[in-house]
Coordinates of C-alpha atoms and ligand atoms in Angstrom, one line a residue:
M1 CA -0.6 4.4 -15.8
N2 CA -2.7 7.0 -14.2
I3 CA -3.1 7.0 -10.4
N4 CA -5.3 9.8 -9.5
L5 CA -6.6 9.6 -5.9
K6 CA -8.7 12.8 -6.3
S7 CA -11.1 11.0 -8.5
L8 CA -12.0 8.8 -5.5
E9 CA -14.5 9.7 -2.8
V10 CA -14.9 9.1 0.9
W11 CA -18.4 9.6 2.2
F12 CA -18.9 11.7 5.4
V13 CA -21.7 10.1 7.3
T14 CA -23.2 11.6 10.5
G15 CA -25.4 9.7 12.8
S16 CA -28.3 11.2 14.8
Q17 CA -31.9 10.5 15.6
H18 CA -35.3 12.3 15.4
L19 CA -35.5 13.0 19.1
Y20 CA -33.8 16.4 18.8
G21 CA -36.3 18.0 16.4
P22 CA -35.8 19.6 13.1
E23 CA -34.0 22.7 14.3
T24 CA -31.2 20.8 15.9
L25 CA -31.0 18.3 13.0
K26 CA -30.6 21.2 10.6
K27 CA -27.7 22.5 12.6
V28 CA -26.2 19.0 12.8
A29 CA -26.4 18.9 9.0
E30 CA -24.8 22.3 8.6
H31 CA -21.9 21.4 10.9
S32 CA -21.3 18.1 9.2
Q33 CA -21.2 19.8 5.8
E34 CA -18.7 22.3 7.2
I35 CA -16.5 19.5 8.5
A36 CA -16.7 17.4 5.3
K37 CA -15.8 20.5 3.3
G38 CA -12.8 21.2 5.6
L39 CA -11.6 17.6 5.4
S40 CA -12.0 17.6 1.6
A41 CA -9.8 20.7 1.3
A42 CA -7.2 19.3 3.7
S43 CA -3.9 18.7 1.9
A44 CA -3.3 15.6 4.1
I45 CA -6.3 13.9 2.7
P46 CA -5.7 12.8 -0.9
V47 CA -9.4 12.0 -1.8
K48 CA -12.6 14.0 -2.0
V49 CA -14.7 14.0 1.2
V50 CA -18.4 14.1 0.3
F51 CA -21.1 15.1 2.7
K52 CA -24.1 12.7 3.0
P53 CA -27.4 13.6 4.6
V54 CA -27.6 13.0 8.4
L55 CA -28.9 9.5 9.2
V56 CA -31.8 9.4 11.7
T57 CA -33.6 6.1 10.9
P58 CA -32.5 2.4 10.6
D59 CA -33.7 2.4 6.9
A60 CA -31.6 5.4 6.1
V61 CA -28.5 3.7 7.5
T62 CA -29.2 0.5 5.6
E63 CA -29.8 2.4 2.3
L64 CA -26.6 4.5 2.8
C65 CA -24.5 1.3 3.3
Q66 CA -26.0 -0.4 0.3
A67 CA -25.4 2.8 -1.8
A68 CA -21.8 2.9 -0.6
N69 CA -21.3 -0.8 -1.6
N70 CA -22.5 0.0 -5.1
A71 CA -20.8 3.3 -5.6
K72 CA -17.8 2.8 -7.9
N73 CA -15.8 5.8 -6.7
C74 CA -16.6 5.4 -3.0
I75 CA -13.6 3.9 -1.3
G76 CA -15.0 4.2 2.3
L77 CA -16.9 6.0 4.9
I78 CA -16.0 8.4 7.7
T79 CA -18.6 8.1 10.4
W80 CA -19.3 10.6 13.2
C81 CA -22.0 11.1 15.8
H82 CA -22.3 14.8 16.5
T83 CA -25.4 14.0 18.6
F84 CA -26.5 10.6 20.0
S85 CA -27.4 8.0 17.4
P86 CA -28.8 4.8 19.0
S87 CA -26.7 2.0 17.5
K88 CA -29.3 -0.7 17.1
M89 CA -30.5 1.4 14.1
W90 CA -27.0 0.8 12.5
I91 CA -26.9 -3.0 12.9
N92 CA -28.6 -4.0 9.6
G93 CA -26.7 -1.5 7.6
L94 CA -23.2 -2.2 9.0
K95 CA -23.7 -6.0 8.6
Q96 CA -24.0 -5.4 4.9
L97 CA -21.4 -2.7 4.5
R98 CA -18.3 -3.8 2.5
K99 CA -16.4 -0.5 2.4
P100 CA -13.7 0.5 4.8
V101 CA -14.6 2.8 7.7
A102 CA -12.8 5.4 9.7
H103 CA -14.8 6.5 12.8
L104 CA -13.9 10.1 13.5
H105 CA -14.3 10.9 17.1
T106 CA -14.3 14.7 17.0
Q107 CA -16.4 17.6 18.1
Y108 CA -17.7 20.5 16.0
N109 CA -16.8 23.0 18.7
R110 CA -13.1 22.8 19.7
D111 CA -13.5 24.6 23.0
I112 CA -16.0 24.5 25.9
P113 CA -17.4 28.1 26.1
W114 CA -16.8 28.2 29.8
A115 CA -18.7 31.5 30.4
T116 CA -21.7 30.8 28.3
I117 CA -22.1 27.0 28.2
D118 CA -25.8 26.0 28.7
M119 CA -28.0 23.0 27.9
D120 CA -28.3 24.1 24.2
F121 CA -24.5 23.7 23.8
M122 CA -24.6 20.3 25.7
N123 CA -27.5 19.2 23.4
M124 CA -25.6 20.0 20.3
N125 CA -22.0 18.8 21.1
Q126 CA -22.5 15.2 22.3
A127 CA -19.9 13.3 20.4
A128 CA -18.2 12.5 23.7
H129 CA -21.0 10.0 24.5
G130 CA -22.6 9.7 21.0
D131 CA -19.4 8.2 19.6
R132 CA -19.1 5.8 22.4
E133 CA -22.5 4.3 21.6
H134 CA -21.3 4.2 17.9
G135 CA -18.0 2.5 18.9
F136 CA -19.8 -0.2 20.9
I137 CA -21.8 -1.5 17.9
W138 CA -18.7 -1.8 15.8
S139 CA -17.0 -3.8 18.5
R140 CA -20.1 -5.9 19.1
L141 CA -20.3 -6.7 15.4
R142 CA -16.6 -7.5 15.5
K143 CA -16.0 -5.3 12.5
N144 CA -12.7 -3.6 11.8
R145 CA -12.5 0.2 11.5
K146 CA -10.0 2.9 12.3
V147 CA -10.8 5.2 15.2
V148 CA -9.4 8.7 14.8
V149 CA -9.6 11.0 17.8
G150 CA -9.1 14.8 17.9
F151 CA -10.3 18.1 16.7
W152 CA -11.2 17.9 13.0
Q153 CA -9.1 20.9 12.0
E154 CA -5.9 19.6 13.6
R155 CA -3.3 18.5 11.2
A156 CA -2.5 15.3 13.1
V157 CA -6.2 14.3 12.8
Q158 CA -6.3 15.0 9.1
E159 CA -3.0 13.1 8.6
K160 CA -4.5 10.0 10.3
L161 CA -7.5 10.2 8.1
G162 CA -5.2 10.7 5.1
A163 CA -3.2 7.5 5.9
W164 CA -6.5 5.6 6.2
A165 CA -7.7 7.1 2.9
R166 CA -4.5 6.0 1.2
A167 CA -5.0 2.4 2.5
A168 CA -8.6 2.4 1.5
A169 CA -7.6 3.6 -2.0
A170 CA -5.1 0.8 -2.3
W171 CA -7.8 -1.7 -1.2
H172 CA -10.3 -0.3 -3.7
D173 CA -7.6 -0.7 -6.4
W174 CA -7.0 -4.3 -5.5
Q175 CA -10.7 -5.2 -5.9
T176 CA -10.5 -5.0 -9.6
A177 CA -6.8 -5.6 -10.1
K178 CA -5.3 -8.3 -12.4
F179 CA -1.7 -9.4 -12.2
A180 CA 0.0 -11.3 -15.0
R181 CA 2.7 -13.9 -14.5
F182 CA 5.1 -14.9 -17.2
G183 CA 6.3 -18.3 -16.0
D184 CA 5.7 -19.8 -12.6
N185 CA 7.6 -19.3 -9.4
M186 CA 11.3 -19.8 -9.3
R187 CA 11.6 -23.6 -8.9
E188 CA 11.5 -24.9 -5.3
V189 CA 11.1 -21.5 -3.7
A190 CA 8.5 -21.6 -0.9
V191 CA 8.0 -18.1 0.6
T192 CA 7.1 -16.5 -2.8
D193 CA 4.6 -19.2 -3.5
G194 CA 1.1 -19.4 -2.1
D195 CA -2.6 -20.0 -2.7
K196 CA -3.9 -17.7 -5.5
V197 CA -7.5 -18.8 -4.8
S198 CA -7.2 -17.8 -1.1
A199 CA -5.6 -14.5 -2.2
Q200 CA -8.4 -13.6 -4.5
M201 CA -11.1 -14.5 -1.9
K202 CA -9.3 -12.4 0.7
F203 CA -7.9 -9.5 -1.3
G204 CA -10.0 -9.3 -4.5
F205 CA -7.2 -9.3 -7.1
A206 CA -6.8 -12.0 -9.7
V207 CA -3.4 -13.6 -10.6
N208 CA -3.1 -15.6 -13.8
G209 CA -0.2 -17.1 -15.8
Y210 CA 0.5 -16.4 -19.5
G211 CA 2.9 -18.2 -21.8
V212 CA 6.0 -16.1 -22.4
G213 CA 5.4 -16.8 -26.1
D214 CA 2.4 -14.5 -25.9
L215 CA 4.7 -11.7 -24.8
V216 CA 7.5 -12.6 -27.3
K217 CA 5.0 -12.3 -30.1
L218 CA 4.3 -8.6 -29.1
V219 CA 8.0 -7.9 -28.4
N220 CA 8.9 -9.1 -31.9
A221 CA 6.1 -7.0 -33.5
V222 CA 7.6 -3.8 -32.2
S223 CA 8.6 -1.5 -35.0
D224 CA 12.1 0.1 -35.4
K225 CA 10.4 3.5 -35.4
E226 CA 8.9 2.9 -31.9
I227 CA 12.3 1.7 -30.7
D228 CA 14.0 4.8 -32.1
A229 CA 11.6 7.0 -30.2
L230 CA 12.0 5.2 -26.9
V231 CA 15.8 5.1 -27.2
K232 CA 15.7 8.9 -27.5
T233 CA 13.7 9.0 -24.3
Y234 CA 16.4 6.8 -22.6
E235 CA 19.2 9.1 -23.8
A236 CA 17.3 12.2 -22.6
T237 CA 16.5 10.7 -19.2
Y238 CA 19.6 8.7 -18.1
T239 CA 23.3 8.9 -18.4
L240 CA 24.8 6.4 -20.9
S241 CA 28.3 5.6 -21.9
A242 CA 29.3 6.4 -25.5
D243 CA 29.3 2.8 -26.6
L244 CA 25.7 2.4 -25.6
K245 CA 24.4 5.5 -27.4
R246 CA 23.3 5.6 -31.0
G247 CA 26.2 4.7 -33.2
G248 CA 28.1 3.0 -30.3
K249 CA 29.2 -0.6 -30.7
R250 CA 27.0 -1.9 -27.8
H251 CA 23.9 0.2 -28.7
K252 CA 22.1 -3.0 -29.9
S253 CA 21.6 -4.0 -26.2
I254 CA 19.7 -0.8 -25.5
R255 CA 17.5 -1.3 -28.6
E256 CA 16.7 -4.8 -27.4
A257 CA 15.8 -3.5 -24.0
A258 CA 13.5 -0.9 -25.6
R259 CA 11.9 -3.6 -27.7
I260 CA 11.1 -5.7 -24.6
E261 CA 9.7 -2.6 -22.8
L262 CA 7.4 -1.7 -25.7
G263 CA 6.2 -5.3 -26.0
L264 CA 5.5 -5.6 -22.2
R265 CA 3.6 -2.3 -22.2
T266 CA 1.4 -3.4 -25.0
F267 CA 0.6 -6.6 -23.2
L268 CA -0.1 -4.9 -19.9
V269 CA -2.2 -2.2 -21.4
A270 CA -4.2 -4.5 -23.6
G271 CA -5.0 -6.8 -20.6
H272 CA -5.7 -4.0 -18.1
F273 CA -3.1 -5.4 -15.8
K274 CA -1.9 -3.5 -12.7
G275 CA 1.3 -5.5 -12.3
F276 CA 3.3 -8.6 -13.4
T277 CA 6.0 -11.0 -12.6
T278 CA 8.8 -12.6 -14.7
T279 CA 11.2 -15.4 -14.0
F280 CA 14.7 -16.0 -15.3
E281 CA 13.9 -19.7 -15.6
D282 CA 11.3 -19.0 -18.3
L283 CA 12.4 -16.6 -21.0
H284 CA 12.1 -18.6 -24.2
G285 CA 12.3 -16.2 -27.1
L286 CA 13.3 -13.1 -25.1
V287 CA 16.9 -12.0 -25.9
Q288 CA 17.5 -10.5 -22.4
L289 CA 16.0 -10.9 -18.9
P290 CA 13.7 -7.9 -18.6
G291 CA 15.5 -5.4 -16.3
L292 CA 15.1 -1.9 -17.6
A293 CA 11.5 -2.6 -18.6
P294 CA 10.2 -3.7 -15.1
Q295 CA 12.2 -0.7 -13.6
R296 CA 10.5 1.8 -15.8
L297 CA 7.0 0.1 -15.5
M298 CA 7.3 0.2 -11.7
A299 CA 8.1 3.9 -11.9
D300 CA 4.8 4.3 -13.8
G301 CA 2.9 2.6 -11.0
Y302 CA 2.8 -1.1 -12.0
G303 CA 3.4 -3.7 -9.3
F304 CA 6.3 -6.0 -10.0
A305 CA 8.4 -8.7 -8.4
G306 CA 10.9 -11.1 -9.8
E307 CA 10.9 -14.9 -9.8
G308 CA 7.1 -15.3 -10.2
D309 CA 6.5 -13.6 -6.8
W310 CA 2.9 -12.5 -7.4
K311 CA 2.3 -11.6 -3.7
T312 CA 5.1 -9.0 -3.7
A313 CA 4.0 -7.7 -7.1
A314 CA 0.5 -7.1 -5.7
L315 CA 1.9 -5.5 -2.5
V316 CA 4.2 -3.2 -4.5
R317 CA 1.2 -2.1 -6.5
A318 CA -0.8 -1.4 -3.4
M319 CA 2.1 0.6 -1.9
K320 CA 2.3 2.6 -5.1
I321 CA -1.3 3.6 -4.7
M322 CA -0.8 4.5 -1.0
A323 CA 2.3 6.6 -2.0
S324 CA 0.6 8.4 -4.8
G325 CA 1.5 12.1 -4.8
L326 CA 3.9 11.8 -1.8
T327 CA 7.6 12.5 -1.7
G328 CA 9.8 9.4 -1.8
G329 CA 9.6 6.3 -4.0
T330 CA 8.4 2.7 -3.7
S331 CA 10.1 -0.4 -5.2
F332 CA 10.4 -4.1 -5.3
M333 CA 13.4 -5.0 -3.1
E334 CA 15.4 -7.9 -1.8
D335 CA 17.6 -8.1 1.3
Y336 CA 20.8 -9.0 -0.6
T337 CA 24.0 -8.8 1.5
Y338 CA 25.3 -7.5 4.8
H339 CA 28.0 -5.3 6.3
L340 CA 28.6 -6.8 9.7
H341 CA 31.2 -4.3 11.0
P342 CA 30.7 -3.8 14.8
R343 CA 30.5 0.0 14.4
G344 CA 27.5 -0.1 12.0
K345 CA 25.7 -3.2 10.7
V346 CA 23.7 -2.4 7.6
V347 CA 21.8 -4.3 4.9
L348 CA 22.5 -3.7 1.2
G349 CA 19.2 -4.2 -0.6
S350 CA 19.0 -4.7 -4.3
H351 CA 18.0 -7.3 -6.9
M352 CA 19.5 -8.8 -10.0
L353 CA 18.2 -5.8 -12.0
E354 CA 14.7 -4.7 -11.1
I355 CA 14.7 -1.8 -8.6
C356 CA 12.3 1.0 -9.3
P357 CA 14.0 4.4 -10.2
S358 CA 11.3 6.2 -8.1
I359 CA 13.8 5.7 -5.3
A360 CA 16.8 7.0 -7.2
D361 CA 19.0 9.6 -5.7
G362 CA 19.6 11.8 -8.8
Q363 CA 19.8 10.7 -12.4
P364 CA 20.1 7.0 -12.9
S365 CA 22.8 5.6 -15.2
L366 CA 21.7 3.2 -17.9
Q367 CA 24.2 0.3 -18.1
V368 CA 24.6 -3.1 -19.8
H369 CA 26.5 -5.9 -18.0
P370 CA 26.6 -9.7 -18.1
L371 CA 24.3 -11.6 -15.8
G372 CA 25.4 -14.8 -14.1
I373 CA 22.1 -16.6 -14.4
G374 CA 19.5 -17.0 -17.0
G375 CA 21.8 -17.7 -19.9
K376 CA 20.6 -14.7 -21.9
A377 CA 22.3 -11.7 -23.6
D378 CA 23.7 -9.0 -21.3
P379 CA 20.6 -7.1 -20.0
A380 CA 20.2 -3.3 -19.7
R381 CA 19.4 -1.9 -16.3
L382 CA 19.3 1.4 -14.4
V383 CA 22.0 1.8 -11.7
F384 CA 21.6 4.3 -8.9
N385 CA 21.8 4.9 -5.1
T386 CA 18.9 5.6 -2.8
P387 CA 18.7 8.8 -0.8
A388 CA 19.2 8.6 3.0
G389 CA 16.1 8.8 5.3
P390 CA 13.4 6.8 6.9
A391 CA 11.9 3.9 4.9
L392 CA 10.2 0.6 5.5
N393 CA 10.2 -2.9 4.1
A394 CA 6.9 -4.9 3.9
S395 CA 6.4 -8.5 3.1
L396 CA 3.2 -10.6 2.6
M397 CA 3.4 -14.3 3.4
D398 CA 0.9 -17.1 3.0
F399 CA 0.7 -19.2 6.2
G400 CA -1.8 -21.6 4.8
S401 CA -4.7 -20.6 7.1
R402 CA -4.0 -16.9 6.8
F403 CA -1.9 -14.2 5.3
R404 CA 0.6 -12.2 7.4
L405 CA 1.8 -8.7 6.6
L406 CA 5.2 -8.0 8.1
V407 CA 6.8 -4.5 8.3
N408 CA 10.3 -3.4 9.4
E409 CA 11.0 0.3 9.7
V410 CA 14.5 1.1 8.6
D411 CA 16.8 4.1 8.0
V412 CA 18.5 4.4 4.6
V413 CA 22.0 5.6 5.0
A414 CA 24.7 6.7 2.5
P415 CA 27.0 3.9 1.6
E416 CA 30.3 4.2 3.5
E417 CA 32.2 4.2 0.2
P418 CA 31.3 4.3 -3.5
M419 CA 30.7 0.9 -5.1
P420 CA 32.0 1.4 -8.6
K421 CA 31.9 -2.3 -9.6
L422 CA 28.4 -3.0 -8.4
P423 CA 26.2 -3.0 -11.6
V424 CA 22.8 -2.7 -10.0
A425 CA 20.7 -0.2 -8.2
Q426 CA 20.8 -0.5 -4.4
A427 CA 19.8 0.9 -1.1
V428 CA 21.8 0.6 2.2
W429 CA 19.8 0.8 5.4
R430 CA 20.1 0.4 9.2
C431 CA 17.3 -1.7 10.7
R432 CA 15.2 -0.6 13.7
P433 CA 15.5 -1.4 16.6
N434 CA 18.9 -2.8 15.7
F435 CA 20.4 -5.2 13.1
E436 CA 20.4 -8.3 15.3
D437 CA 16.9 -8.0 16.7
A438 CA 15.3 -6.8 13.5
C439 CA 16.7 -9.7 11.4
A440 CA 15.9 -12.3 14.1
A441 CA 12.4 -11.0 14.4
W442 CA 12.0 -11.0 10.6
I443 CA 13.2 -14.6 10.4
Y444 CA 11.0 -15.8 13.4
A445 CA 8.0 -14.2 11.6
G446 CA 8.8 -16.1 8.4
G447 CA 9.3 -12.9 6.4
A448 CA 10.3 -13.2 2.8
H449 CA 13.6 -12.1 1.2
H450 CA 11.4 -10.1 -1.3
T451 CA 9.7 -6.9 0.0
G452 CA 7.9 -3.8 -1.0
F453 CA 10.3 -1.0 0.0
S454 CA 9.1 2.6 0.4
Q455 CA 10.3 6.0 1.5
A456 CA 6.7 7.3 1.2
V457 CA 4.4 4.6 2.6
T458 CA 4.2 4.6 6.5
T459 CA 3.6 1.9 9.0
E460 CA 0.3 3.6 9.8
M461 CA -0.9 3.1 6.2
L462 CA 0.0 -0.5 6.2
E463 CA -1.6 -1.0 9.6
D464 CA -4.8 0.5 8.2
F465 CA -4.5 -1.7 5.1
A466 CA -4.1 -4.9 7.1
S467 CA -7.1 -3.9 9.2
I468 CA -9.2 -3.3 6.1
A469 CA -8.0 -6.6 4.6
D470 CA -8.6 -8.2 8.0
I471 CA -5.2 -9.9 8.0
E472 CA -2.5 -10.3 10.6
L473 CA 0.0 -7.4 10.9
V474 CA 3.4 -7.7 12.6
V475 CA 5.6 -4.7 13.0
I476 CA 9.3 -4.5 13.8
D477 CA 10.2 -0.9 14.8
R478 CA 12.2 1.0 17.4
D479 CA 10.0 -0.4 20.2
T480 CA 10.4 -4.1 19.2
R481 CA 11.8 -6.3 22.0
L482 CA 12.6 -9.8 20.7
R483 CA 11.2 -11.8 23.5
Q484 CA 7.9 -10.0 23.5
F485 CA 7.9 -10.3 19.7
K486 CA 8.1 -14.1 19.8
Q487 CA 5.2 -14.1 22.3
E488 CA 3.2 -11.9 19.9
L489 CA 3.7 -14.4 17.1
L490 CA 2.6 -17.2 19.4
W491 CA -0.5 -15.3 20.6
N492 CA -1.4 -14.4 17.1
E493 CA -1.2 -18.0 16.1
T494 CA -3.8 -18.8 18.8
A495 CA -5.9 -15.7 18.1
Y496 CA -6.2 -16.3 14.4
G497 CA -7.0 -20.0 15.0
L498 CA -9.9 -19.0 17.3
K499 CA -11.1 -16.2 15.1
S500 CA -12.2 -18.4 12.3
G501 CA -14.5 -20.2 14.7
W502 CA -16.0 -17.1 16.3
V503 CA -19.7 -16.2 15.7
A504 CA -20.4 -12.5 16.1
Ligands
MN601 MN1 14.7 -12.4 -5.9

């Protein structure tokens, strides 16, 4: 799967008015072009930034917003008011705009030229008050946007725009995304279930179920030649014990895993799916529970979650888009088991099989072991550790009247000792602010056991994403205080209840 953010565009939109005359407006356009070019070239911004003609009339604003709505590669707008742009002329356009917006509060000139400043300078560099007028109309319309403040050449400013652009790209991806489910949810599980109609209305993506028989048909149609070629790739990419290699007495298990991967890929490509779920309770006709296949498909950018968890599959896909081109991987994850030693309480995150090798520390090992549940043949899976460093877990829950996105910042640490008998990939992490408060906050917030885990995606990206999606965001980080956190949940409950009744 090809995730190429450089094919996407953000439009750089400058507001002004006719009052200044053609000479000033010409300068405004030149400066805007220069800024757009500078941002487009910035390594922190992963998409193209495209200059659009300076807007000086209400009709021009409306036409620009309509054009942005209809432009397939436009993922959002960066707005800026170099000079003063009266905001009533923006109302009709912004009411129709359906693309995300970052309001860049910057100034073309970094410095005040103290010795030479005159009214010409003042006339040209007015963002200090022009952007305040612009901000008011966004707040008055009660529309979400990201406000980024600072000099446009500063790395920190470009990084904030970059985080927003990654969130906007993930949002753009969701608007046409389809997710396939083989089997329903794991029976009786609540948190991974939810309202797929609400989700499509809110998020844009479609989730539909398919009989596992449709997949089995494709798996069975895979040729020996295709399997031979894929097994060669496995042998070149991972370490395998001799009995799993060609000629080995358990090699059959590897061939079966390759057959499942090839069948799944055919299904996903043919249906233009961006992610999928499986469930161990519905595997009729599949010889193994798919383990290696979801691992390798996730590494290629597909969203995935086990046990029919379509919300996490969609979230993992969105996080894969946000992380595109960055160092550090992104995976489906589950809080599995704890180390409660008083000197260092940590979480061991893993799943039955399906952890993405994008988070592997070094070369994964391809292994075959029995699986306690599912009643199938021993499945193949990649086994590895995750490198130490900052990471986060994110979880999307359906609260009936709204969705909540929950994030916990964590620090992956090296396991205290090797775990030679653990037959699955895993990550060991410390929670921020500490184990007790993080876990209590997560549980008060109703966070799922399934998450999207990433060492590339930042809280800022998820914050921007939640704002674009207009859903609740709750963050557990080093500043979290449990009593305050419980109050935040209570206030959010009230705020979101009121919000649905507000008239802008
Ligand atoms: Mn699970």
